[in-house]
Each structure stands twice: as structure tokens, then as C-alpha cells.
mmCIF file of C-alpha atoms in Angstrom:
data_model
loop_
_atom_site.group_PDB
_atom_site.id
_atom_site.type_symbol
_atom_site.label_atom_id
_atom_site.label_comp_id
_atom_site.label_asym_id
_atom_site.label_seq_id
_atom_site.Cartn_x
_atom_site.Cartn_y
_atom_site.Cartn_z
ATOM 1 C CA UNK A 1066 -77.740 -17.619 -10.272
ATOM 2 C CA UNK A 1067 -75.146 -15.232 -10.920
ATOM 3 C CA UNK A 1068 -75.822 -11.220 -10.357
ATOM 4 C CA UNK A 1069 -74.920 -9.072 -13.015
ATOM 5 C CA UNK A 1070 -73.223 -5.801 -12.365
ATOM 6 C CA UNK A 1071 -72.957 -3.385 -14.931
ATOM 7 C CA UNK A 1072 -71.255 -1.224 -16.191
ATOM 8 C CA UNK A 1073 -68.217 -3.651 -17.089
ATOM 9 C CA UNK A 1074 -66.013 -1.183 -16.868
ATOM 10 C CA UNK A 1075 -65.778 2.899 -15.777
ATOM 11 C CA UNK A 1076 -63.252 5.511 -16.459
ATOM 12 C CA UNK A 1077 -62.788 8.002 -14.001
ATOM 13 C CA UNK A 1078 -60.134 11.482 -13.214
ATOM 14 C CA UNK A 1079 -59.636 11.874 -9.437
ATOM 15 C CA UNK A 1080 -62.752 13.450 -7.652
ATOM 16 C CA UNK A 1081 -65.627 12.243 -9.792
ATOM 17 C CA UNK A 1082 -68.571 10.478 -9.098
ATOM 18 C CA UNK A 1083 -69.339 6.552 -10.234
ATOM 19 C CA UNK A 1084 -72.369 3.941 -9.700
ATOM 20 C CA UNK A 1085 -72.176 0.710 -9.965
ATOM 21 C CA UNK A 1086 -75.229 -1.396 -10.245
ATOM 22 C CA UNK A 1087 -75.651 -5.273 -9.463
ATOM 23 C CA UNK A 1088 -79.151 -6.915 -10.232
ATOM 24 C CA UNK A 1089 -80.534 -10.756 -9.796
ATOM 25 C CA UNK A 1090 -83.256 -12.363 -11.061
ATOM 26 C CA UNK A 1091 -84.426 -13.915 -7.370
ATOM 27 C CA UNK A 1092 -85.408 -12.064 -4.031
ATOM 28 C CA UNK A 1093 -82.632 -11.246 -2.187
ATOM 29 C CA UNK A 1094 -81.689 -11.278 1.619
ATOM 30 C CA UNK A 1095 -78.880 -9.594 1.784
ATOM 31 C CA UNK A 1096 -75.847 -8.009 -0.441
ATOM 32 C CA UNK A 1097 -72.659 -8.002 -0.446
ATOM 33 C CA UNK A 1098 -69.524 -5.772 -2.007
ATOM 34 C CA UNK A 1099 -66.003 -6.659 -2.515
ATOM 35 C CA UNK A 1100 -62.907 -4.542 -3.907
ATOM 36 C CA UNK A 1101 -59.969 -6.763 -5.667
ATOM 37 C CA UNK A 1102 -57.164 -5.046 -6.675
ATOM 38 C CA UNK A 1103 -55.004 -6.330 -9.729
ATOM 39 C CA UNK A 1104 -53.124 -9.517 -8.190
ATOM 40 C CA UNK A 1105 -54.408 -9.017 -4.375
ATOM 41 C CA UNK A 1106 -57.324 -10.703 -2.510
ATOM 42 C CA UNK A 1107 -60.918 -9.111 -2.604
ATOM 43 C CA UNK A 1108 -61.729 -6.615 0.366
ATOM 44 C CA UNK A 1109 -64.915 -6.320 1.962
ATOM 45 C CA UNK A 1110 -66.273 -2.905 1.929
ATOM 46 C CA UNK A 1111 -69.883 -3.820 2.892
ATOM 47 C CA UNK A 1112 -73.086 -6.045 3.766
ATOM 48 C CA UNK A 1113 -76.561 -4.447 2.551
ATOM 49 C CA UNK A 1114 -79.230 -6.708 4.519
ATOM 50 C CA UNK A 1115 -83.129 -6.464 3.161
ATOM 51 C CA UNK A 1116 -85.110 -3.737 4.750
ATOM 52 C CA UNK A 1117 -81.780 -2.188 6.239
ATOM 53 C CA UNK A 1118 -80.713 1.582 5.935
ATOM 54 C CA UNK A 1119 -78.355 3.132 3.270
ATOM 55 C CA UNK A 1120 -74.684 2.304 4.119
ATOM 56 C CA UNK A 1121 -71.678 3.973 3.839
ATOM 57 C CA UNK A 1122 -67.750 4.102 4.334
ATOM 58 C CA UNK A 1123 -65.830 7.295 3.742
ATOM 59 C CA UNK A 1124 -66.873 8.662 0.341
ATOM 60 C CA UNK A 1125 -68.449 4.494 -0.529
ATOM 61 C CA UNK A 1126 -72.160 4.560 0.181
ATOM 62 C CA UNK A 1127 -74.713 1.870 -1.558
ATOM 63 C CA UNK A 1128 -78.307 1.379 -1.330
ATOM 64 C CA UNK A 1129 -80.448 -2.050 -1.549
ATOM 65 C CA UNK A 1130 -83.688 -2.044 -3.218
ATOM 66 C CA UNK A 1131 -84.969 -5.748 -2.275
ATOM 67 C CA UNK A 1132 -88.777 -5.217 -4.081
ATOM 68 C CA UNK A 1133 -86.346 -4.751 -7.390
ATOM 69 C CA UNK A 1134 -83.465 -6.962 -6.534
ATOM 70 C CA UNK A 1135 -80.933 -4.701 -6.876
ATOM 71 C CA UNK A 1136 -78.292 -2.962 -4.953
ATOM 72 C CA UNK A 1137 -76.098 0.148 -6.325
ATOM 73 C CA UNK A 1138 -72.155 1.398 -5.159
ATOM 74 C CA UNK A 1139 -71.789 4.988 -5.107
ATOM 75 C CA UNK A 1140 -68.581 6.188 -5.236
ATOM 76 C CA UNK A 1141 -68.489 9.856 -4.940
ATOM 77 C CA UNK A 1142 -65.444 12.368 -5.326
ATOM 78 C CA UNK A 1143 -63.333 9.373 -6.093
ATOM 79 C CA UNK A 1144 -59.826 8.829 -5.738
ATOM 80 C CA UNK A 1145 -56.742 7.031 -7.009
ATOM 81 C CA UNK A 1146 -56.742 4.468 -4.350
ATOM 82 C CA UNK A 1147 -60.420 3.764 -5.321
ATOM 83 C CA UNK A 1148 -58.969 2.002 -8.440
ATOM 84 C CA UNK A 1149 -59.759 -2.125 -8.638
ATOM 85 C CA UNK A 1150 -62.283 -3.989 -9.804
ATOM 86 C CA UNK A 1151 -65.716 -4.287 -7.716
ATOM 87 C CA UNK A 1152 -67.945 -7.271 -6.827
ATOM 88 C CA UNK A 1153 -70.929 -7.732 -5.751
ATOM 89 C CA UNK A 1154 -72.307 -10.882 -4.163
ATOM 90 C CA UNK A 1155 -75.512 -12.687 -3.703
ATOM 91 C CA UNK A 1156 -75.970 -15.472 -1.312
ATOM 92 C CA UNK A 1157 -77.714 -18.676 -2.098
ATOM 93 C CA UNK A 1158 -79.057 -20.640 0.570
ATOM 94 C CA UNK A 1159 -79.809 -24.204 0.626
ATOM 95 C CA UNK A 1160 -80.708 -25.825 3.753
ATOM 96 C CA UNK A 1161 -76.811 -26.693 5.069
ATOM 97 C CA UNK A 1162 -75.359 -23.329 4.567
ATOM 98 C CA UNK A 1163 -74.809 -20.462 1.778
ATOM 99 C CA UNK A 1164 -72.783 -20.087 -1.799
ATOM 100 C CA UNK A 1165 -71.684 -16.290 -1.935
ATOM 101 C CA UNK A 1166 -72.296 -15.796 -5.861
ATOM 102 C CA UNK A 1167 -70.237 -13.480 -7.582
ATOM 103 C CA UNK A 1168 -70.786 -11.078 -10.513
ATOM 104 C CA UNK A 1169 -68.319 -10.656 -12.952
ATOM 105 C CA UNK A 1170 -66.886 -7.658 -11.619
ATOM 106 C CA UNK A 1171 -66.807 -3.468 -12.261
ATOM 107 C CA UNK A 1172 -63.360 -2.581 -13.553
ATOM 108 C CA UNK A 1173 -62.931 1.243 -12.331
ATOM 109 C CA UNK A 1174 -59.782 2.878 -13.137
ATOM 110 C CA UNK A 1175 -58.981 6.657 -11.269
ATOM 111 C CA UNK A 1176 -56.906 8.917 -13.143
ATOM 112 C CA UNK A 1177 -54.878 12.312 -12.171
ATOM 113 C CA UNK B 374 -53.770 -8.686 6.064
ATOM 114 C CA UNK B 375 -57.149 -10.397 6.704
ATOM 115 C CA UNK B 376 -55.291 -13.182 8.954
ATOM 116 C CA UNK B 377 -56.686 -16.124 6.363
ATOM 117 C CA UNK B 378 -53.158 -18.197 5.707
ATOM 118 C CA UNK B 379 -53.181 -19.829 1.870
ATOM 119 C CA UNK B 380 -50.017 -21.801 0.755
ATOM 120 C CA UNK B 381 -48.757 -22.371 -1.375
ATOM 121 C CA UNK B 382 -48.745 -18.633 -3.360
ATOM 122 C CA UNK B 383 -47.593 -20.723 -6.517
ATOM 123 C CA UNK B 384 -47.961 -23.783 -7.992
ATOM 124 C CA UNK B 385 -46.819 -25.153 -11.278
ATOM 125 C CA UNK B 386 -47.025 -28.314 -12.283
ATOM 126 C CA UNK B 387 -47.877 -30.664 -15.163
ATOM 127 C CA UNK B 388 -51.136 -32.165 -16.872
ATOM 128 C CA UNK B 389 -52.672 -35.219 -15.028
ATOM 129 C CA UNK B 390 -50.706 -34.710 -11.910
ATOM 130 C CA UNK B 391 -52.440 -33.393 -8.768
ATOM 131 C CA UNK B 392 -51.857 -30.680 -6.406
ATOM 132 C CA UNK B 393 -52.496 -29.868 -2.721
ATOM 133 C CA UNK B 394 -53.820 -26.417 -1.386
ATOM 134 C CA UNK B 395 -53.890 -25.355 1.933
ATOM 135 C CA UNK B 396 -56.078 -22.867 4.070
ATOM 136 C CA UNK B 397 -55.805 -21.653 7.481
ATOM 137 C CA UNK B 398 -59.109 -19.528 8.361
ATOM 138 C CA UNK B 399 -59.067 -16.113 10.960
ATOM 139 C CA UNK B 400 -58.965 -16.909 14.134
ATOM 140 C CA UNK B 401 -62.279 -17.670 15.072
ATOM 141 C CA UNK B 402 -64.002 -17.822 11.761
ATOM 142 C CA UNK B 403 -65.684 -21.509 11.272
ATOM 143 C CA UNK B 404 -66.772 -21.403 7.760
ATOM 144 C CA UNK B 405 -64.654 -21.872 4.932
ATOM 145 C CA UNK B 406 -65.039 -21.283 1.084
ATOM 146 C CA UNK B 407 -63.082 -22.167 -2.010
ATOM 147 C CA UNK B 408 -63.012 -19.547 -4.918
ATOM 148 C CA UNK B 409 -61.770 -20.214 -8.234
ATOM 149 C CA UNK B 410 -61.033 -17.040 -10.298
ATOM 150 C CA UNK B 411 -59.522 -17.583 -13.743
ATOM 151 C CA UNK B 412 -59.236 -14.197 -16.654
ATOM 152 C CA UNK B 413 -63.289 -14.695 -18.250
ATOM 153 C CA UNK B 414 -64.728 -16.509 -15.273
ATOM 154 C CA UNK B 415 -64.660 -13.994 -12.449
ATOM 155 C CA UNK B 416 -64.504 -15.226 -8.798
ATOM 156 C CA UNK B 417 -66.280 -19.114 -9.192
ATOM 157 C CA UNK B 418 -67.880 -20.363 -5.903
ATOM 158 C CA UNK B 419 -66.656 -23.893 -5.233
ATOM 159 C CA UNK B 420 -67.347 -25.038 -1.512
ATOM 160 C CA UNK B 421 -68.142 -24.253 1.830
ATOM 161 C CA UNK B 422 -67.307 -25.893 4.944
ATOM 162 C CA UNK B 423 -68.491 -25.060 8.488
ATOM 163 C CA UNK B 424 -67.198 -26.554 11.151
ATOM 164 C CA UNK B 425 -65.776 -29.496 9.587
ATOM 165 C CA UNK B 426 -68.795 -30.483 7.801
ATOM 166 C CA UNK B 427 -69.177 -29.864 3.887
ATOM 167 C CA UNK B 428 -72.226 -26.831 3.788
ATOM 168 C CA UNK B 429 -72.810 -25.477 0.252
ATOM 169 C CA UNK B 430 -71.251 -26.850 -2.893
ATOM 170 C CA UNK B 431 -71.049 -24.931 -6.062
ATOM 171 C CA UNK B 432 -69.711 -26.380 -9.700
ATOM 172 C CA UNK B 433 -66.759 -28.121 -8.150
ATOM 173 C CA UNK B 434 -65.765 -30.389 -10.913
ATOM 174 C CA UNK B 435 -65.476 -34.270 -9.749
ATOM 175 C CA UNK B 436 -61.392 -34.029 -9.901
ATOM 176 C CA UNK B 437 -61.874 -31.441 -7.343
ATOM 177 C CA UNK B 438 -62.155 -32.283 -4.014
ATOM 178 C CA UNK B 439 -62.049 -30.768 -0.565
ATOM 179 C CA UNK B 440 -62.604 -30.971 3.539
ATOM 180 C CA UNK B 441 -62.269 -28.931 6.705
ATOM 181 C CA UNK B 442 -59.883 -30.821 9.591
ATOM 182 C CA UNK B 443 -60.431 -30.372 13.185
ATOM 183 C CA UNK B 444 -58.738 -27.465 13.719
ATOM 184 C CA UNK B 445 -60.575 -25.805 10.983
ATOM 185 C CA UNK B 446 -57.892 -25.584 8.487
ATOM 186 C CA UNK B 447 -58.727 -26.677 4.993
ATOM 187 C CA UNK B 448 -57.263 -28.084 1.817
ATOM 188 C CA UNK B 449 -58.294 -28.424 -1.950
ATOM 189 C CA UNK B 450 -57.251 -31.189 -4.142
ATOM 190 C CA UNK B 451 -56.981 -30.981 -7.516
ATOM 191 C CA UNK B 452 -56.021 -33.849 -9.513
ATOM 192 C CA UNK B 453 -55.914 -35.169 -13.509
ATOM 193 C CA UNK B 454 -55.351 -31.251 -13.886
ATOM 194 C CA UNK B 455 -55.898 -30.226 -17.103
ATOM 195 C CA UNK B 456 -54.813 -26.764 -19.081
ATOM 196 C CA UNK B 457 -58.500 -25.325 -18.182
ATOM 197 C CA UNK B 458 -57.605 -25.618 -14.890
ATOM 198 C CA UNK B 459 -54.730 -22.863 -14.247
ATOM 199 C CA UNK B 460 -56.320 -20.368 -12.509
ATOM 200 C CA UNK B 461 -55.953 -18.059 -8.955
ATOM 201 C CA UNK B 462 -58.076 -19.793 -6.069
ATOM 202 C CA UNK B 463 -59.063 -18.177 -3.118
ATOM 203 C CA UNK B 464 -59.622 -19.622 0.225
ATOM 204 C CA UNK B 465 -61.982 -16.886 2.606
ATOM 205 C CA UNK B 466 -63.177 -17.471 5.902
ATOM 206 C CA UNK B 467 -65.975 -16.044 7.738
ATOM 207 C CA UNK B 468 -67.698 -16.463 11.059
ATOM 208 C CA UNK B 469 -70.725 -18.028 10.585
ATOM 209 C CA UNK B 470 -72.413 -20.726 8.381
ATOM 210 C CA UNK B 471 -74.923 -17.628 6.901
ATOM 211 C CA UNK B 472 -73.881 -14.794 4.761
ATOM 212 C CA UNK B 473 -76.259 -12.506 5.627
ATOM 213 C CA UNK B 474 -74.700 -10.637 8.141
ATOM 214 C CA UNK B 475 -71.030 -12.208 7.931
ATOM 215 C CA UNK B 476 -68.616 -10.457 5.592
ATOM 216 C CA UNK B 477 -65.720 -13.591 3.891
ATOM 217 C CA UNK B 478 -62.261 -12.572 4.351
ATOM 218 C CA UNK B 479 -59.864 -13.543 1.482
ATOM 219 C CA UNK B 480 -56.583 -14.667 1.711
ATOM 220 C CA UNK B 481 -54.089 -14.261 -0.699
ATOM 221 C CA UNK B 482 -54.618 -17.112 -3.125
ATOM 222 C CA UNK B 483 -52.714 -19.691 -4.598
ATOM 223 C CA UNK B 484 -51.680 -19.300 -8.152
ATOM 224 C CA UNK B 485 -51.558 -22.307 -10.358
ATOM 225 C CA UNK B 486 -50.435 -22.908 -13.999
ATOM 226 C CA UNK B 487 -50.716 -26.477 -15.160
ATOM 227 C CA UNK B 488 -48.339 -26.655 -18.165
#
């Protein structure tokens, strides 16, 4: 099943702050979280596993809150280049190997 | 550049024909998975392949069709192509057959418009 992220879409001026939530209805392992830029190739940012620690990359951080099934992006003091459109993924195992679902995708555009 | 090869970058072509993609994983990296991402649809699992073999399959339609070679390259056929089916599909590679701990590393899609 696919996660759903929400917002859709957030409007930001250089040095705010943003969050980005992604939920699913089943338990969760681990999470995932992707940036795509208009035209390019996603870019991993970063792997959330269940019972592991905050991460966090420059001014990206998220959390991973397995008992609700949810992970959240923060984006803090944000910045031009942090403009794209972020995805979250949830795996889905069978007994061969594991689909990386998708949700639809957080459109955040940085203004000056 | 995440060092996963796709070709071609664009492909147009006609309605019922059928078209060849090509993927060349990261060195290393022995899983392979197909992505499908059209305007409304998002990024659309298709398949996984580890190490030749097919692993996870997602809603590939039956005119889709795909496999891993020895040297761990991969290629999607697409055939009977209908409008529905112009879209950008990824090709990412990762290590390992899990997800868990394995981040996928896109390449730079192939573009197709079926006309």
C-alpha cells in the first residue's frame, strides 16, 4: 500500500522551517526519503530503520515513529537549493525480495 | 551522478510498436528496480531483480516485461504501447535484495512519448 505524505505542496522564502509528514496504514521496518528535482532523478537523502535514532544531514533531520507508522522531514532554515519535490518510501516485503512504495510526493518551492 | 547508466534518455515512437530500455546498475549494486513515473501517478514500482533472478513485482502490466543478464545489466520491454503509456521510467540500483538498510540510486530515466 501506498504511504501518503502530506502536505501536497509547501511554500517557503529562504531560511524557514518545513515538515513533511508520510504515514501508512501497516507496521513499518524501515523508511525511506528521496529528493527529485523537476526533470532529474530522485536523490537519496536518508534511511529511518525501526527503533533507530533521529537522523540528520546538514539542516535535513527526520524522525520515525514505528508504534504510529509514520515518519516526518524537517527541513529547517531552508534554502533555495532545498527546492524539489520529496518522497518518501515504504518497503514491502514478500518472501523473494522488496517493492520500495512511493508516496505521491511533497512539492516544496524556496523563494528569495 | 549516481553511476546507474539508462539509455536511451528519449524515446518516441508510435502506438502498438514496442520499445527497448536499457539499465546498467553501480558498480557493485545487484538489485535492480523499474520505476514508472507519469504527471498524476508519482514514481510507480514495477520490478525488482537481484542477481539475475526476478524478486518483487509490482503492477507491471502484461505488455511489460523485464530481466536482469549476467552481468547485471537490465532491460524493460514495452510493447502494443498505448497513449497511457508515455511516461519517464526510472531504472535504480541498490546493493542488496532488502531495503531496509540499502538506499536505490536512480539513474537518469528514459523519457517516452508514444504518439
Amino acid at each position: 500500500q501506498q504511504p501518503v505524505q502530506s502536505p501536497q505542496a509547501v511554500i517557503l522564502r529562504e531560511g524557514e522551517d518545513a515538515v513533511i509528514n508520510c504515514s501508512s496504514s501497516k507496521a513499518l521496518y524501515s523508511v525511506h526519503w528521496y529528493r527529485q528535482k523537476h526533470g532529474e532523478a530522485p536523490i537519496f537523502l536518508m534511511i529511518l530503520l525501526k527503533g533507530g535514532e533521529q537522523k540528520g544531514h546538514d539542516k535535513i533531520s527526520a524522525s520515525f515513529n514505528e508504534k504510529k507508522q509514520q515518519s516526518s522531514l524537517y527541513l529547517t532554515a531552508s534554502q533555495l537549493s532545498y527546492s524539489g519535490t520529496y518522497f518518501c518510501g515504504t518497503e514491502n516485503y514478500n518472501q523473494a525480495g522488496t517493492a520500495l512504495i512511493f508516496g505521491k510526493g511533497t512539492t516544496l518551492s524556496v523563494s528569495s | 551522478d549516481s553511476g546507474v547508466t539508462q539509455t536511451p534518455k528519449h524515446l518516441i515512437t508510435a502506438t502498438g510498436q514496442r520499445v527497448t530500455l536499457r539499465c546498467s546498475p553501480r558498480s557493485g549494486d545487484l538489485s535492480v528496480y523499474w520505476y514508472q513515473q507519469s504527471l498524476d501517478q508519482g514514481l510507480q514500482f514495477l520490478i525488482q531483480y537481484y542477481n539475475g533472478e526476478e524478486r518483487a513485482k509490482g503492477n507491471i502490466l502484461e505488455r511489460f516485461s523485464a530481466q536482469q543478464f549476467p552481468d547485471l545489466h537490465s532491460e524493460l520491454n514495452l510493447s502494443s504501447l498505448e497513449l497511457g503509456d508515455s511516461a519517464l521510467y526510472f531504472c535504480a540500483s541498490s546493493v542488496g535484495v532488502w531495503t531496509d538498510n540499502s538506499p536505490l540510486h536512480f539513474g537518469n530515466g528514459t523519457r517516452l512519448t508514444v504518439t
